[in-house]
Amino acid sequence: MDPVTFAEVVPGRLYFGAIKGGAPKSTENTYYFCTDNTLAYEPFFKDFGPLSMGQVYRFCVFLRKTMDDPNFAKRKIVYVCDPHPHKRANAAVNIGAFAVFVSSLQLGSFRVWVRFKFFYLQSTVQTLS
């Protein structure tokens, strides 16, 4: 995986990145998934999110079960989203909540930001160019 494109959330195991066109086909060593179309935000007016706490909870439960599943034990898990700023922001809330509340890393919000900072800045530059 290209370190410029993906942020490492759980070292050697869980990654987050933006890819145009949705999740690539999973391989023997890597499982890709995307929630852009399954966890959709219901806009109040002309806003784009964030997703409801119920949807964030569903995401965290799904990812925890996936990471604990013996069928995925030796695979890298890659959460991808569309690079559009609205999709990327909502996906970042999901993976950030997982990193803070669910993962065994016990990271605080600042430490999660440090892990995603380079990904965020790189995505912003790519979006503006």
Short mmCIF file of C-alpha atoms in Angstrom, two decimals:
data_model
loop_
_atom_site.label_atom_id
_atom_site.label_comp_id
_atom_site.label_asym_id
_atom_site.label_seq_id
_atom_site.Cartn_x
_atom_site.Cartn_y
_atom_site.Cartn_z
CA MET A 1 0.00 0.00 0.00
CA ASP A 2 1.18 3.47 -0.81
CA PRO A 3 1.90 5.29 2.48
CA VAL A 4 0.90 8.61 0.88
CA THR A 5 -2.57 7.30 0.05
CA PHE A 6 -3.36 5.33 3.23
CA ALA A 7 -3.19 6.16 6.92
CA GLU A 8 -2.15 3.29 9.18
CA VAL A 9 -4.67 3.03 12.02
CA VAL A 10 -3.61 -0.23 13.68
CA PRO A 11 0.01 -0.98 12.76
CA GLY A 12 0.27 -3.73 10.18
CA ARG A 13 -3.44 -4.49 10.35
CA LEU A 14 -5.92 -1.63 9.70
CA TYR A 15 -5.62 1.19 7.15
CA PHE A 16 -7.79 4.07 5.97
CA GLY A 17 -7.68 5.80 2.61
CA ALA A 18 -9.58 7.48 -0.20
CA ILE A 19 -9.92 5.83 -3.60
CA LYS A 20 -12.00 7.07 -6.48
CA GLY A 21 -14.47 4.41 -7.63
CA GLY A 22 -14.96 2.58 -4.34
CA ALA A 23 -13.20 -0.35 -2.76
CA PRO A 24 -10.90 -2.42 -4.97
CA LYS A 25 -11.45 -6.14 -5.15
CA SER A 26 -10.16 -7.85 -2.01
CA THR A 27 -7.17 -10.15 -2.32
CA GLU A 28 -5.86 -13.11 -0.37
CA ASN A 29 -3.81 -10.75 1.84
CA THR A 30 -6.00 -7.64 1.92
CA TYR A 31 -9.69 -7.04 2.61
CA TYR A 32 -11.07 -3.74 1.26
CA PHE A 33 -14.43 -2.32 2.29
CA CYS A 34 -16.35 0.91 1.82
CA THR A 35 -19.44 2.29 3.58
CA ASP A 36 -20.13 5.27 1.29
CA ASN A 37 -23.40 3.74 0.10
CA THR A 38 -24.37 1.64 3.12
CA LEU A 39 -24.07 4.29 5.84
CA ALA A 40 -25.70 7.26 4.17
CA TYR A 41 -26.32 10.58 5.86
CA GLU A 42 -29.89 11.90 5.84
CA PRO A 43 -29.40 15.65 5.33
CA PHE A 44 -31.26 18.15 7.46
CA PHE A 45 -30.88 20.92 4.90
CA LYS A 46 -27.79 21.41 2.70
CA ASP A 47 -25.36 19.70 5.02
CA PHE A 48 -23.45 16.46 4.55
CA GLY A 49 -22.94 15.02 8.00
CA PRO A 50 -21.64 13.81 10.26
CA LEU A 51 -23.38 10.45 10.35
CA SER A 52 -25.66 9.70 13.28
CA MET A 53 -24.20 8.07 16.38
CA GLY A 54 -26.26 4.99 15.52
CA GLN A 55 -24.48 4.66 12.19
CA VAL A 56 -21.07 5.28 13.76
CA TYR A 57 -21.90 2.56 16.30
CA ARG A 58 -22.90 0.14 13.49
CA PHE A 59 -19.60 0.87 11.75
CA CYS A 60 -17.58 0.23 14.93
CA VAL A 61 -19.40 -3.04 15.63
CA PHE A 62 -18.91 -4.21 12.02
CA LEU A 63 -15.20 -3.37 12.04
CA ARG A 64 -14.59 -4.95 15.46
CA LYS A 65 -16.32 -8.18 14.29
CA THR A 66 -14.32 -8.15 11.07
CA MET A 67 -11.03 -7.70 12.90
CA ASP A 68 -11.93 -10.47 15.37
CA ASP A 69 -13.08 -12.89 12.64
CA PRO A 70 -10.60 -15.78 12.24
CA ASN A 71 -11.15 -15.64 8.45
CA PHE A 72 -9.55 -12.17 8.42
CA ALA A 73 -6.86 -12.83 11.04
CA LYS A 74 -3.94 -12.78 8.60
CA ARG A 75 -5.31 -10.13 6.24
CA LYS A 76 -4.79 -6.40 6.20
CA ILE A 77 -8.10 -4.57 6.48
CA VAL A 78 -8.46 -1.39 4.45
CA TYR A 79 -11.38 0.99 4.93
CA VAL A 80 -11.76 3.16 1.84
CA CYS A 81 -14.00 6.03 0.88
CA ASP A 82 -14.52 8.26 -2.11
CA PRO A 83 -12.07 11.20 -2.13
CA HIS A 84 -14.93 13.73 -2.25
CA PRO A 85 -14.53 15.94 0.85
CA HIS A 86 -18.01 15.08 2.23
CA LYS A 87 -17.47 11.31 1.94
CA ARG A 88 -13.93 11.59 3.31
CA ALA A 89 -15.10 13.64 6.32
CA ASN A 90 -17.85 11.16 7.23
CA ALA A 91 -15.51 8.18 6.80
CA ALA A 92 -12.88 9.90 8.95
CA VAL A 93 -15.43 10.25 11.76
CA ASN A 94 -16.12 6.50 11.53
CA ILE A 95 -12.51 5.34 11.60
CA GLY A 96 -11.58 7.98 14.19
CA ALA A 97 -14.38 6.84 16.51
CA PHE A 98 -13.22 3.25 16.10
CA ALA A 99 -9.62 4.20 16.91
CA VAL A 100 -10.64 6.16 20.02
CA PHE A 101 -13.47 4.05 21.44
CA VAL A 102 -13.14 0.49 20.20
CA SER A 103 -9.64 -0.50 19.16
CA SER A 104 -7.19 -1.95 21.62
CA LEU A 105 -4.89 0.99 20.92
CA GLN A 106 -6.68 3.16 23.50
CA LEU A 107 -5.72 6.28 21.59
CA GLY A 108 -7.00 9.69 22.55
CA SER A 109 -8.42 12.02 19.94
CA PHE A 110 -5.14 13.97 19.57
CA ARG A 111 -3.13 10.80 18.92
CA VAL A 112 -5.67 9.73 16.31
CA TRP A 113 -5.35 13.13 14.63
CA VAL A 114 -1.55 12.74 14.54
CA ARG A 115 -1.95 9.39 12.73
CA PHE A 116 -4.37 10.87 10.18
CA LYS A 117 -2.79 14.33 9.82
CA PHE A 118 -0.56 13.44 6.89
CA PHE A 119 -3.39 11.59 5.14
CA TYR A 120 -5.71 14.56 5.64
CA LEU A 121 -3.20 17.11 4.39
CA GLN A 122 -2.27 14.94 1.39
CA SER A 123 -5.96 14.41 0.53
CA THR A 124 -6.61 18.14 0.75
CA VAL A 125 -3.71 18.90 -1.58
CA GLN A 126 -4.86 16.23 -4.06
CA THR A 127 -8.44 17.56 -3.94
CA LEU A 128 -7.33 21.14 -4.61
CA SER A 129 -5.07 20.28 -7.53
#
